[in-house]
GROMACS .gro file of C-alpha atoms in nm:
model
  268
    1MET     CA    1   4.704  12.382   9.565
    2THR     CA    2   4.694  12.069   9.453
    3GLN     CA    3   5.050  11.836   9.434
    4PRO     CA    4   5.138  11.726   9.138
    5THR     CA    5   5.056  11.333   9.122
    6THR     CA    6   5.360  11.088   9.014
    7PHE     CA    7   5.154  10.821   8.885
    8GLN     CA    8   5.247  10.941   8.525
    9LEU     CA    9   5.601  10.983   8.590
   10ASP     CA   10   5.829  10.743   8.437
   11LYS     CA   11   6.052  10.529   8.621
   12ALA     CA   12   6.397  10.703   8.562
   13THR     CA   13   6.232  11.019   8.710
   14LEU     CA   14   6.114  10.823   8.989
   15VAL     CA   15   6.477  10.677   9.045
   16GLU     CA   16   6.611  11.041   8.990
   17GLN     CA   17   6.370  11.154   9.270
   18SER     CA   18   6.377  10.908   9.514
   19SER     CA   19   6.774  10.945   9.496
   20ILE     CA   20   6.747  11.332   9.575
   21GLN     CA   21   6.540  11.257   9.850
   22ILE     CA   22   6.731  11.013   9.987
   23ASP     CA   23   7.049  11.247   9.980
   24HIS     CA   24   6.882  11.490  10.132
   25GLN     CA   25   6.750  11.277  10.412
   26PHE     CA   26   7.024  11.111  10.540
   27ALA     CA   27   7.340  11.210  10.698
   28ASP     CA   28   7.672  11.036  10.631
   29SER     CA   29   7.850  10.866  10.909
   30THR     CA   30   8.002  11.047  11.178
   31TYR     CA   31   8.260  10.778  11.266
   32SER     CA   32   8.632  10.807  11.227
   33LEU     CA   33   8.843  10.576  10.961
   34ARG     CA   34   8.957  10.354  11.235
   35GLN     CA   35   8.617  10.350  11.431
   36LYS     CA   36   8.424  10.219  11.088
   37LEU     CA   37   8.720   9.932  11.058
   38ALA     CA   38   8.647   9.834  11.408
   39LEU     CA   39   8.286   9.836  11.358
   40THR     CA   40   8.349   9.656  11.031
   41CYS     CA   41   8.537   9.360  11.207
   42ARG     CA   42   8.243   9.310  11.475
   43ILE     CA   43   7.957   9.335  11.178
   44LEU     CA   44   8.158   9.067  10.999
   45PHE     CA   45   8.218   8.877  11.290
   46ASP     CA   46   7.841   8.895  11.390
   47ASN     CA   47   7.733   8.771  11.026
   48GLY     CA   48   7.916   8.448  10.953
   49HIS     CA   49   8.270   8.574  10.870
   50ASP     CA   50   8.435   8.449  11.165
   51SER     CA   51   8.735   8.169  11.073
   52GLY     CA   52   8.944   8.215  11.352
   53LEU     CA   53   9.219   8.445  11.268
   54ALA     CA   54   9.187   8.395  10.914
   55GLY     CA   55   9.072   8.684  10.715
   56GLN     CA   56   9.226   9.073  10.704
   57ILE     CA   57   9.035   9.430  10.676
   58THR     CA   58   9.291   9.732  10.585
   59GLY     CA   59   9.180  10.075  10.543
   60ARG     CA   60   9.395  10.334  10.330
   61THR     CA   61   9.489  10.664  10.487
   62ASP     CA   62   9.513  10.999  10.332
   63LYS     CA   63   9.877  10.945  10.341
   64PRO     CA   64   9.983  10.707  10.010
   65GLY     CA   65  10.110  10.368  10.102
   66GLU     CA   66   9.955  10.350  10.444
   67PHE     CA   67   9.688  10.174  10.564
   68TYR     CA   68   9.541  10.055  10.927
   69THR     CA   69   9.510   9.686  10.968
   70GLN     CA   70   9.421   9.443  11.279
   71GLN     CA   71   9.699   9.276  11.452
   72LEU     CA   72   9.776   8.913  11.391
   73GLY     CA   73   9.651   8.705  11.682
   74LEU     CA   74   9.320   8.876  11.719
   75GLY     CA   75   8.999   8.782  11.612
   76PHE     CA   76   8.731   9.010  11.419
   77ASP     CA   77   8.552   9.014  11.751
   78GLU     CA   78   8.830   9.157  11.947
   79ILE     CA   79   8.921   9.425  11.712
   80THR     CA   80   8.872   9.803  11.863
   81GLU     CA   81   8.985  10.157  11.750
   82ASP     CA   82   9.273  10.116  11.967
   83ASN     CA   83   9.441   9.798  11.842
   84LEU     CA   84   9.435   9.850  11.498
   85LEU     CA   85   9.795   9.900  11.344
   86LEU     CA   86   9.907  10.177  11.114
   87VAL     CA   87  10.123   9.999  10.845
   88ASP     CA   88  10.309  10.082  10.541
   89GLU     CA   89  10.269   9.881  10.219
   90ASP     CA   90  10.586   9.656  10.313
   91LEU     CA   91  10.408   9.571  10.585
   92ASN     CA   92  10.615   9.797  10.825
   93VAL     CA   93  10.433   9.905  11.176
   94LEU     CA   94  10.437  10.259  11.215
   95GLU     CA   95  10.168  10.316  11.495
   96GLY     CA   96  10.069  10.010  11.698
   97LYS     CA   97  10.161   9.702  11.901
   98GLY     CA   98  10.219   9.348  11.770
   99ILE     CA   99  10.252   9.285  11.388
  100PRO     CA  100   9.987   9.256  11.100
  101ASN     CA  101   9.879   8.951  10.908
  102PRO     CA  102  10.202   8.869  10.671
  103ALA     CA  103   9.899   8.788  10.382
  104ASN     CA  104   9.789   9.154  10.366
  105ARG     CA  105  10.080   9.179  10.130
  106PHE     CA  106   9.821   9.167   9.823
  107HIS     CA  107   9.635   9.397   9.987
  108SER     CA  108   9.917   9.639   9.898
  109TRP     CA  109   9.902   9.479   9.530
  110VAL     CA  110   9.559   9.551   9.495
  111TYR     CA  111   9.616   9.957   9.621
  112ARG     CA  112   9.898   9.982   9.389
  113ALA     CA  113   9.661   9.874   9.127
  114ARG     CA  114   9.368  10.056   9.215
  115PRO     CA  115   9.370  10.412   9.303
  116ASP     CA  116   8.996  10.418   9.350
  117VAL     CA  117   9.001  10.146   9.662
  118GLN     CA  118   8.987  10.250  10.008
  119CYS     CA  119   8.902   9.961  10.195
  120ILE     CA  120   8.965   9.577  10.153
  121ILE     CA  121   8.805   9.265  10.321
  122HIS     CA  122   8.925   8.922  10.328
  123THR     CA  123   8.730   8.668  10.507
  124HIS     CA  124   8.680   8.265  10.458
  125ALA     CA  125   8.305   8.314  10.546
  126VAL     CA  126   8.144   7.959  10.550
  127HIS     CA  127   7.917   7.952  10.279
  128THR     CA  128   8.160   8.166  10.041
  129ALA     CA  129   8.410   7.869  10.157
  130ALA     CA  130   8.184   7.589  10.050
  131LEU     CA  131   8.140   7.754   9.721
  132GLY     CA  132   8.502   7.776   9.647
  133MET     CA  133   8.567   7.404   9.729
  134LEU     CA  134   8.324   7.331   9.432
  135GLU     CA  135   8.553   7.590   9.235
  136GLN     CA  136   8.230   7.770   9.141
  137PRO     CA  137   8.188   8.107   9.042
  138LEU     CA  138   7.930   8.334   9.257
  139ILE     CA  139   7.628   8.361   9.082
  140ILE     CA  140   7.423   8.654   9.119
  141SER     CA  141   7.072   8.570   9.034
  142HIS     CA  142   6.836   8.740   9.289
  143MET     CA  143   6.770   9.148   9.379
  144ASP     CA  144   6.891   9.096   9.719
  145ASN     CA  145   7.236   9.022   9.541
  146CYS     CA  146   7.235   9.270   9.275
  147VAL     CA  147   7.486   9.505   9.457
  148LEU     CA  148   7.725   9.274   9.313
  149TYR     CA  149   7.596   9.210   8.985
  150ASP     CA  150   7.838   9.199   8.709
  151ASP     CA  151   8.112   9.287   8.986
  152VAL     CA  152   8.284   8.975   9.089
  153ALA     CA  153   8.569   8.819   8.924
  154PHE     CA  154   8.685   8.487   8.985
  155VAL     CA  155   9.023   8.240   9.058
  156ALA     CA  156   8.937   7.896   8.934
  157LYS     CA  157   9.254   7.724   9.081
  158TRP     CA  158   9.403   7.817   9.449
  159PRO     CA  159   9.721   8.012   9.430
  160GLY     CA  160   9.877   7.900   9.792
  161VAL     CA  161   9.909   8.083  10.078
  162PRO     CA  162   9.911   8.472   9.964
  163VAL     CA  163  10.203   8.599  10.141
  164GLY     CA  164  10.416   8.595   9.873
  165ASN     CA  165  10.412   8.896   9.590
  166GLU     CA  166  10.348   8.626   9.313
  167GLU     CA  167  10.002   8.569   9.496
  168GLY     CA  168   9.968   8.933   9.534
  169GLU     CA  169  10.011   8.990   9.192
  170LEU     CA  170   9.799   8.730   9.050
  171ILE     CA  171   9.493   8.853   9.285
  172ALA     CA  172   9.546   9.199   9.187
  173THR     CA  173   9.550   9.117   8.806
  174ALA     CA  174   9.208   8.857   8.845
  175LEU     CA  175   9.052   9.136   9.048
  176GLY     CA  176   9.099   9.378   8.755
  177ASP     CA  177   8.831   9.644   8.782
  178LYS     CA  178   8.572   9.435   8.973
  179ARG     CA  179   8.477   9.554   9.317
  180ALA     CA  180   8.500   9.167   9.448
  181LEU     CA  181   8.658   8.835   9.381
  182MET     CA  182   8.564   8.491   9.438
  183LEU     CA  183   8.877   8.283   9.553
  184SER     CA  184   8.831   7.875   9.504
  185HIS     CA  185   8.928   7.676   9.791
  186HIS     CA  186   8.975   8.010   9.969
  187GLY     CA  187   8.717   8.288  10.031
  188LEU     CA  188   8.609   8.632   9.895
  189LEU     CA  189   8.805   8.977   9.855
  190VAL     CA  190   8.600   9.309   9.831
  191ALA     CA  191   8.764   9.610   9.749
  192GLY     CA  192   8.551   9.942   9.804
  193ALA     CA  193   8.555  10.285   9.744
  194SER     CA  194   8.509  10.317  10.137
  195VAL     CA  195   8.467  10.106  10.416
  196GLU     CA  196   8.081  10.147  10.396
  197GLN     CA  197   8.093  10.025  10.096
  198ALA     CA  198   8.315   9.754  10.119
  199CYS     CA  199   8.136   9.623  10.467
  200VAL     CA  200   7.792   9.611  10.249
  201LEU     CA  201   7.967   9.399   9.950
  202ALA     CA  202   8.098   9.180  10.194
  203LEU     CA  203   7.757   9.087  10.344
  204ALA     CA  204   7.588   9.031  10.033
  205PHE     CA  205   7.881   8.812   9.918
  206GLU     CA  206   7.849   8.586  10.187
  207ARG     CA  207   7.446   8.613  10.161
  208ALA     CA  208   7.475   8.549   9.783
  209ALA     CA  209   7.684   8.215   9.838
  210ARG     CA  210   7.441   8.068  10.089
  211MET     CA  211   7.174   8.130   9.844
  212GLN     CA  212   7.358   7.994   9.557
  213LEU     CA  213   7.425   7.662   9.807
  214LEU     CA  214   7.058   7.643   9.903
  215ALA     CA  215   6.937   7.712   9.556
  216SER     CA  216   7.132   7.490   9.335
  217SER     CA  217   7.088   7.197   9.574
  218ALA     CA  218   6.697   7.207   9.468
  219GLY     CA  219   6.742   7.276   9.074
  220GLU     CA  220   6.902   7.495   8.846
  221ILE     CA  221   6.956   7.863   8.931
  222LYS     CA  222   6.823   8.064   8.646
  223ALA     CA  223   6.969   8.399   8.524
  224ILE     CA  224   6.840   8.722   8.545
  225ASP     CA  225   6.787   8.985   8.295
  226PRO     CA  226   7.118   9.150   8.264
  227ALA     CA  227   6.973   9.494   8.215
  228LEU     CA  228   6.761   9.478   8.528
  229GLY     CA  229   7.043   9.319   8.719
  230LYS     CA  230   7.283   9.612   8.567
  231GLU     CA  231   6.991   9.878   8.701
  232ALA     CA  232   6.962   9.742   9.065
  233HIS     CA  233   7.364   9.725   9.092
  234ASP     CA  234   7.346  10.083   9.036
  235TRP     CA  235   7.078  10.180   9.245
  236VAL     CA  236   7.145   9.984   9.514
  237LEU     CA  237   7.572  10.101   9.502
  238ARG     CA  238   7.501  10.444   9.551
  239PRO     CA  239   7.749  10.603   9.820
  240LYS     CA  240   7.449  10.718  10.030
  241ARG     CA  241   7.280  10.411  10.016
  242ASN     CA  242   7.570  10.220  10.146
  243SER     CA  243   7.624  10.480  10.415
  244ILE     CA  244   7.238  10.398  10.556
  245SER     CA  245   7.306  10.047  10.498
  246PHE     CA  246   7.612  10.051  10.712
  247GLN     CA  247   7.453  10.257  11.001
  248TYR     CA  248   7.168   9.980  11.034
  249TYR     CA  249   7.421   9.704  11.058
  250VAL     CA  250   7.627   9.933  11.326
  251ARG     CA  251   7.339   9.990  11.516
  252ARG     CA  252   7.256   9.641  11.494
  253ALA     CA  253   7.581   9.529  11.609
  254LEU     CA  254   7.642   9.780  11.904
  255LYS     CA  255   7.297   9.591  12.046
  256ASN     CA  256   7.523   9.324  12.162
  257PRO     CA  257   7.688   9.398  12.490
  258HIS     CA  258   7.999   9.187  12.362
  259ASN     CA  259   8.062   9.474  12.112
  260ALA     CA  260   8.057   9.776  12.356
  261ASP     CA  261   8.432   9.789  12.358
  262CYS     CA  262   8.470   9.850  12.014
  263ILE     CA  263   8.500  10.236  12.017
  264ARG     CA  264   8.590  10.475  12.306
  265SER     CA  265   8.287  10.648  12.280
  266LEU     CA  266   8.062  10.352  12.388
  267GLU     CA  267   8.326  10.305  12.694
  268LYS     CA  268   8.148  10.369  13.039
   0.00000   0.00000   0.00000
C-alpha cells in the first residue's frame, strides 16, 4: 500500500503530527523532585550560572506552602538530593541541616501569586548580569531563544537585596503572568511550570543575554515577526519538549565525574 505523502499538508497539520509523534516516542523523566533540583543545580553551574553562593533554586512540593531549596553556604556544584532543605514559606526548616538563603523570601511571594509555578530559579549568570548593568531588557530576536518570546518581564531599577517583603512583593508583581524576569543590576528569575521547564528557560535566558551583547556590539538588533516568535515559543515550550531537553542536559552533566555524587543512584 502506498504511504500517504506529507508534501501536500499545511504547516499546522505537520506541527500537530510532529507533536503527536514526539509525545508518543519520548517518556517523561523518572527522577524525583529532589533529584531534578539537584541535577538542575549542576546543569546551571556547568552552563555559566555560577556566582559563588549567589542564586537560588526552589521546587514546590505537593503540600501547600512548602518547597525544597539549597542550603546557604553551598554552591550549585555542591548540591545533592540529600543536602537539599525542605522549608515552609516563612523559611523555617522542616527537614535537613542548615538554613536557606534569606533571599528565598521573594520565592514565597511568587508562589503565593502564581499557583501555576512549581519551580523558581534565580541566578546572577554573567552575561545576564552584564546586560543588567546596562539597564536593558532582554531582547528575543533569534529562533533558539523564542522559548522566551514575549515571556520576559523587566525591572529597570534595582530594588536592593531581596530579603524583605517589599522586594518580594515588587518582584512578584513585576513578574506578573510571565515565566521570566530580567532584574537590572542583579540577574534573572525564571518561574516554571516544572523543574524541567525552569531549567530549560534559565539556560535559554543566559544564552539570549550573551547573544544580545554580541549582536549589539556589531550593530542594531532587528526584531522578528511577532506571529512567528509566538509560534516558535509555543512549539518549543511544550512540556514534552522541555522534558526531552532536560534529559539531554542531565546526560551531558552526568558525563562530568564531578557530578557523580549528585544523586544516590549514581554513587558506587
